[in-house]
XYZ file of C-alpha atoms in Angstrom:
55
model
C 0.286 0.129 0.205
C 1.391 3.628 -0.700
C 1.468 5.984 1.832
C -0.672 9.035 1.274
C 1.468 12.690 0.319
C 1.072 15.612 2.840
C -1.143 17.379 -0.234
C -3.343 14.611 -0.059
C -4.123 14.871 3.468
C -3.872 18.724 3.785
C -4.943 19.981 0.612
C -3.833 23.401 -0.201
C -3.017 23.700 3.432
C 0.392 21.417 2.727
C 2.012 24.152 1.047
C 2.271 26.124 4.564
C 4.608 23.034 5.515
C 7.627 24.091 2.966
C 8.632 26.718 5.421
C 9.791 23.480 7.630
C 11.481 21.677 4.648
C 8.303 19.391 3.807
C 7.474 19.135 0.097
C 3.667 19.049 -0.221
C 4.827 15.638 -2.505
C 6.568 14.077 0.597
C 4.822 10.949 1.895
C 3.323 11.050 5.460
C 5.943 9.012 6.906
C 8.841 11.150 5.231
C 7.047 14.477 6.622
C 6.725 12.784 9.798
C 10.614 11.986 10.233
C 11.373 15.409 8.750
C 9.421 16.972 11.551
C 9.693 14.902 14.601
C 12.836 16.767 15.751
C 12.674 20.084 14.999
C 8.450 20.468 15.261
C 7.388 17.366 17.226
C 3.776 18.762 17.745
C 3.323 18.878 13.740
C 4.662 15.736 13.383
C 2.142 14.190 15.821
C -0.619 16.169 14.021
C 0.302 14.902 10.563
C 0.619 10.906 12.286
C -2.955 11.681 14.059
C -4.576 12.962 10.415
C -3.336 10.035 8.739
C -4.541 7.591 11.230
C -7.988 9.082 11.408
C -8.134 9.306 7.266
C -7.214 5.621 7.238
C -10.121 4.570 9.063
């Protein structure tokens, strides 16, 4: 199964994460890994959104 991209999860809001080094085309796992050290609260938020969208 292919992981959804940040843009798929957040729509146009994904572009705001570019200031943190996250591409809207990154998959959620990559984005969480990039964010977990600098912005752990955003990493947790993305992870939760992905879990909710899967169910």
